[in-house]
Coordinates of C-alpha atoms in Angstrom, one line a residue:
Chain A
X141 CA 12.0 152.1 59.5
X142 CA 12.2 155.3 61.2
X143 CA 16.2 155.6 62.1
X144 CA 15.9 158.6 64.5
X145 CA 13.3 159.8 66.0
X146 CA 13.1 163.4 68.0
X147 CA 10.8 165.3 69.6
X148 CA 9.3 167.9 70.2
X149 CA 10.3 169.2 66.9
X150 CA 9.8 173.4 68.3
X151 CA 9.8 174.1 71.9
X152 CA 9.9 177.5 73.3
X153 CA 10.8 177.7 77.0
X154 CA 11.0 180.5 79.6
X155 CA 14.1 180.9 81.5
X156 CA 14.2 178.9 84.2
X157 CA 11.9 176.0 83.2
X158 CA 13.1 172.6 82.2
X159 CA 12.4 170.1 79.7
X160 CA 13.1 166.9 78.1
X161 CA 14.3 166.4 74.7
X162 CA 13.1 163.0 73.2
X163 CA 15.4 160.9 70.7
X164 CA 14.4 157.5 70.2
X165 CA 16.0 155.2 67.7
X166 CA 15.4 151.5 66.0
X167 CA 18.5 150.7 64.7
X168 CA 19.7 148.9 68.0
X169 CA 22.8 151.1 67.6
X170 CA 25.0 151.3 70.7
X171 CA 25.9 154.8 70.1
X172 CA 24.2 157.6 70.6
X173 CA 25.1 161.2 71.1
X174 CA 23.6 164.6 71.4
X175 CA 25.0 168.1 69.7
X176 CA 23.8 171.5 69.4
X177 CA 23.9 173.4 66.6
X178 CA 24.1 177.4 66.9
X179 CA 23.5 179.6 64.0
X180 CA 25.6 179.9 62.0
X181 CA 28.3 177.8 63.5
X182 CA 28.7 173.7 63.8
X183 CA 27.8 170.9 66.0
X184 CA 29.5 170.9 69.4
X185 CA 28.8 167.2 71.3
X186 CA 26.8 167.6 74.6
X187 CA 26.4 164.0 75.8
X188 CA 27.1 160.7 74.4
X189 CA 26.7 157.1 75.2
X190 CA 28.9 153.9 74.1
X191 CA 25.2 151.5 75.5
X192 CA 22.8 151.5 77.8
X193 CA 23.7 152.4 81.4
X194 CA 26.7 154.5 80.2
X195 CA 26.7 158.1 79.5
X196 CA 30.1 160.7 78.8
X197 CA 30.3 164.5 78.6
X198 CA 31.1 165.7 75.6
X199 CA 32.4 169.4 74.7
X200 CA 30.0 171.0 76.3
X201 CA 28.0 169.5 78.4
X202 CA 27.0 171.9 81.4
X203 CA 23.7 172.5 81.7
X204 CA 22.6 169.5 80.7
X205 CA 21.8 165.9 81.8
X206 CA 21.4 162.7 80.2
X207 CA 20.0 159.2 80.4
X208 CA 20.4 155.6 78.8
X209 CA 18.1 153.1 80.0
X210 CA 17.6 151.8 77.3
X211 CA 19.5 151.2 74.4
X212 CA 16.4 152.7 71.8
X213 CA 16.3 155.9 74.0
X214 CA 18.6 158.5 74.8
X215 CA 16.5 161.5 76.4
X216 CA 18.4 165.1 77.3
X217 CA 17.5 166.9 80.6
X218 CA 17.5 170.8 80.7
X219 CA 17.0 171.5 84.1
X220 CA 16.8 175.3 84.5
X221 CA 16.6 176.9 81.0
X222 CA 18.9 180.0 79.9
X223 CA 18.8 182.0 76.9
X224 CA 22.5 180.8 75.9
X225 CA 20.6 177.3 75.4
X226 CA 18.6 178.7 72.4
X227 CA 19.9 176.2 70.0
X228 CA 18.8 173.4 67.4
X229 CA 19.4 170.3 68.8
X230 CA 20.7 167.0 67.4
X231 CA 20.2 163.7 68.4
X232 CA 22.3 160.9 66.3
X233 CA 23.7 157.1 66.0
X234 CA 27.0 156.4 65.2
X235 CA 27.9 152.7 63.7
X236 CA 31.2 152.7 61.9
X237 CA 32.1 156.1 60.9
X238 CA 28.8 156.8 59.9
X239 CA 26.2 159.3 62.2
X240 CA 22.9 159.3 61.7
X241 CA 20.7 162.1 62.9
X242 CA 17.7 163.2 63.9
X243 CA 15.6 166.2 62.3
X244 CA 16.6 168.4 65.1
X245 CA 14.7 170.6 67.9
X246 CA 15.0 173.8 68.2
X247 CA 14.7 175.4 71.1
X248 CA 13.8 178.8 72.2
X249 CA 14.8 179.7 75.3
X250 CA 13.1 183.7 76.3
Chain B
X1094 CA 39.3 170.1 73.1
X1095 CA 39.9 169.4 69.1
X1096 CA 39.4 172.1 67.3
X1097 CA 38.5 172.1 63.6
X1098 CA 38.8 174.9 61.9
X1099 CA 37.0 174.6 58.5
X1100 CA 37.7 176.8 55.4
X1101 CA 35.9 178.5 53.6
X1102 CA 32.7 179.8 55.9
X1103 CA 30.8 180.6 52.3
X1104 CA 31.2 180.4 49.2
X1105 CA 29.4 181.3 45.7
X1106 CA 29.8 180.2 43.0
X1107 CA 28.3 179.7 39.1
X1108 CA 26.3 176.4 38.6
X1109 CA 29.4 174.4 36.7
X1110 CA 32.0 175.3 38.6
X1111 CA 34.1 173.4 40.9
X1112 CA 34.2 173.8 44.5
X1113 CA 37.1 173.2 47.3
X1114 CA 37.2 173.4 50.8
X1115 CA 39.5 171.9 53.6
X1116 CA 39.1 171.1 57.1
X1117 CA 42.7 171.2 59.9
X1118 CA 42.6 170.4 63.0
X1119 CA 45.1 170.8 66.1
X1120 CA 44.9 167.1 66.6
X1121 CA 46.0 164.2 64.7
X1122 CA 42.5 162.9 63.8
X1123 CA 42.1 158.4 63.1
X1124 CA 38.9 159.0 60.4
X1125 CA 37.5 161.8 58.5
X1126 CA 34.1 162.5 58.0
X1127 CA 32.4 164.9 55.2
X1128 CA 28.3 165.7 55.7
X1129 CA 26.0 167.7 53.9
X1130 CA 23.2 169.2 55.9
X1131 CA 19.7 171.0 54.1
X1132 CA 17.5 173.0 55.2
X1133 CA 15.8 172.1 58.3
X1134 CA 17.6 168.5 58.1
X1135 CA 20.0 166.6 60.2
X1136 CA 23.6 166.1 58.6
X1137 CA 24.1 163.1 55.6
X1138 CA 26.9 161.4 55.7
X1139 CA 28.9 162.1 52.1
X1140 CA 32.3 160.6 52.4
X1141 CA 34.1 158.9 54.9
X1142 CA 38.1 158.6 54.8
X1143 CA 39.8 155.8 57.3
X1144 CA 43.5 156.3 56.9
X1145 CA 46.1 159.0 56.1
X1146 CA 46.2 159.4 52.1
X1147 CA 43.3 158.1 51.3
X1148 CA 41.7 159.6 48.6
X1149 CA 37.9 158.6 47.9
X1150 CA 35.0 159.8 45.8
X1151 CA 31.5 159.7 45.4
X1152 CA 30.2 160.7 41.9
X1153 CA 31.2 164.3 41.6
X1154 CA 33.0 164.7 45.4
X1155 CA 36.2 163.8 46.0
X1156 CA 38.1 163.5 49.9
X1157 CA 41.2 163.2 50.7
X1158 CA 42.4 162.4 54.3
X1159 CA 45.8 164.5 54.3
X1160 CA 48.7 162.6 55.2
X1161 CA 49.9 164.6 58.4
X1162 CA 46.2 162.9 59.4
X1163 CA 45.3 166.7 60.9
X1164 CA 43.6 167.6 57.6
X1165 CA 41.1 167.0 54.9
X1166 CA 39.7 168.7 51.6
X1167 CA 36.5 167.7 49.8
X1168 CA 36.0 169.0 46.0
X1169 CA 32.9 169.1 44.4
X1170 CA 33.1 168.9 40.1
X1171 CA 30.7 170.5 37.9
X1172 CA 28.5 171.9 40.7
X1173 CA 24.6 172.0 40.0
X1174 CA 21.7 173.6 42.5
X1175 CA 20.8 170.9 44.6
X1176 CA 24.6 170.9 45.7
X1177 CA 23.4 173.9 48.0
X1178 CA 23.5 173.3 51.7
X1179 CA 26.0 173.5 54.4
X1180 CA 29.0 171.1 54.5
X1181 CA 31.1 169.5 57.4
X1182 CA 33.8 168.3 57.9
X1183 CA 34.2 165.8 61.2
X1184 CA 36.3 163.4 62.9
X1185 CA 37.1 161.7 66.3
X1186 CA 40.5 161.7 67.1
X1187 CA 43.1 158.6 68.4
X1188 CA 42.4 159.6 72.2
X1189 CA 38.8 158.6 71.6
X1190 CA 37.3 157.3 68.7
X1191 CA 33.8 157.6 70.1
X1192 CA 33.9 161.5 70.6
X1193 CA 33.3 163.1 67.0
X1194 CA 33.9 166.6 66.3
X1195 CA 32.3 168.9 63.7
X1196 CA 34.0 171.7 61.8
X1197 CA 31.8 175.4 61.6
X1198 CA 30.5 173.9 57.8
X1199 CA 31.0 175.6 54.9
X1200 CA 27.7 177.1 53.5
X1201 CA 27.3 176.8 49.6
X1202 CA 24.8 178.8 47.6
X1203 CA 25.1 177.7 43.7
X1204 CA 23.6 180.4 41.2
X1205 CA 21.9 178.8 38.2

């Protein structure tokens, strides 16, 4: 049972360039969300989704685009990378009070 | 948006000793959440606290959710070394359960 899965686990990008973060889970968990994590500070929410076919902003969310197709997969878009992006990036399930996360990506943006 | 403002950023402290910090938040918040994150890891879930007062523990941590429901602490007893790691405190609020918001973390480092 792999919970959630995310890849790549290091990406570094050039400004400008864009790229898909993969998070995949097999919980069959309706909620999913994505958060970024700068150093030193905590997780601010990007996207979420309550199911498939439904996505919300979450804190802060420009910059960024997101998908649910599917209720395993929960992919987010960067379309034209910027240096404030560097980040590690979360993926997680929520049932109950309880998240779940990913390992992360972190991502390099030069 | 919610802020959480989490207390203290660091601390550190002698293996043994006990260890407080508290979360407040500008909102009035419906559950509070306390995670541990290691090294190179995603978040664990430690405690969760569902309404205002409650006070719950988990071998050595105690929560409490406070009672003005904008504030929680989380004490650890008789800290060892694997208690290092950074701690968070979260929490979705009454206007939307589904968006959950994480405090800055405190980061513990426990000398042996």
């Amino acid at each position: 049972n792999a919970g959630v899965t995310q890849t790549p686990k290091f990406r570094i990008l050039k400004i400008g360039q864009s790229m898909t973060l993969q998070c995949a889970q097999d919980m069959n968990h309706n909620y999913m969300y994505w958060y970024r994590q700068d150093p030193g500070m905590g997780l601010k929410l990007i996207y979420y989704s309550v199911g498939a076919g439904i996505t919300d902003k979450g804190e802060v969310p420009n910059g960024y685009n997101v998908s649910r197709s599917t209720t395993e997969d929960f992919p987010l878009r960067l379309e034209l990378a910027a240096p404030s992006q560097t980040s590690v990036y979360f993926c997680a399930t929520i049932k109950g009070a309880e998240a779940f996360f990913g390992q992360g990506t972190r991502l390099t943006v030069v | 948006g919610q802020q959480l403002n989490q207390s203290p950023q660091s601390m550190f402290i002698q293996e043994g000793e006990d260890v407080s910090m508290n979360c407040t938040s500008s909102s009035i918040f419906n559950t509070w959440l306390w995670y541990k994150q290691d090294p190179g890891e995603g978040p664990v879930l430690l405690i969760a606290l569902y309404k205002a007062g409650e006070l719950t523990s988990n071998g050595r941590l105690t929560a409490q959710f406070g009672i003005t429901r904008k504030d929680s602490f989380l004490n650890i007893s008789a800290s060892i070394p694997s208690d290092v790691g950074i701690y968070f405190c979260a929490g979705s609020t009454e206007y939307n359960n589904n968006d959950m918001r994480f405090g800055a973390g405190t980061r513990l480092t426990v000398k042996p």
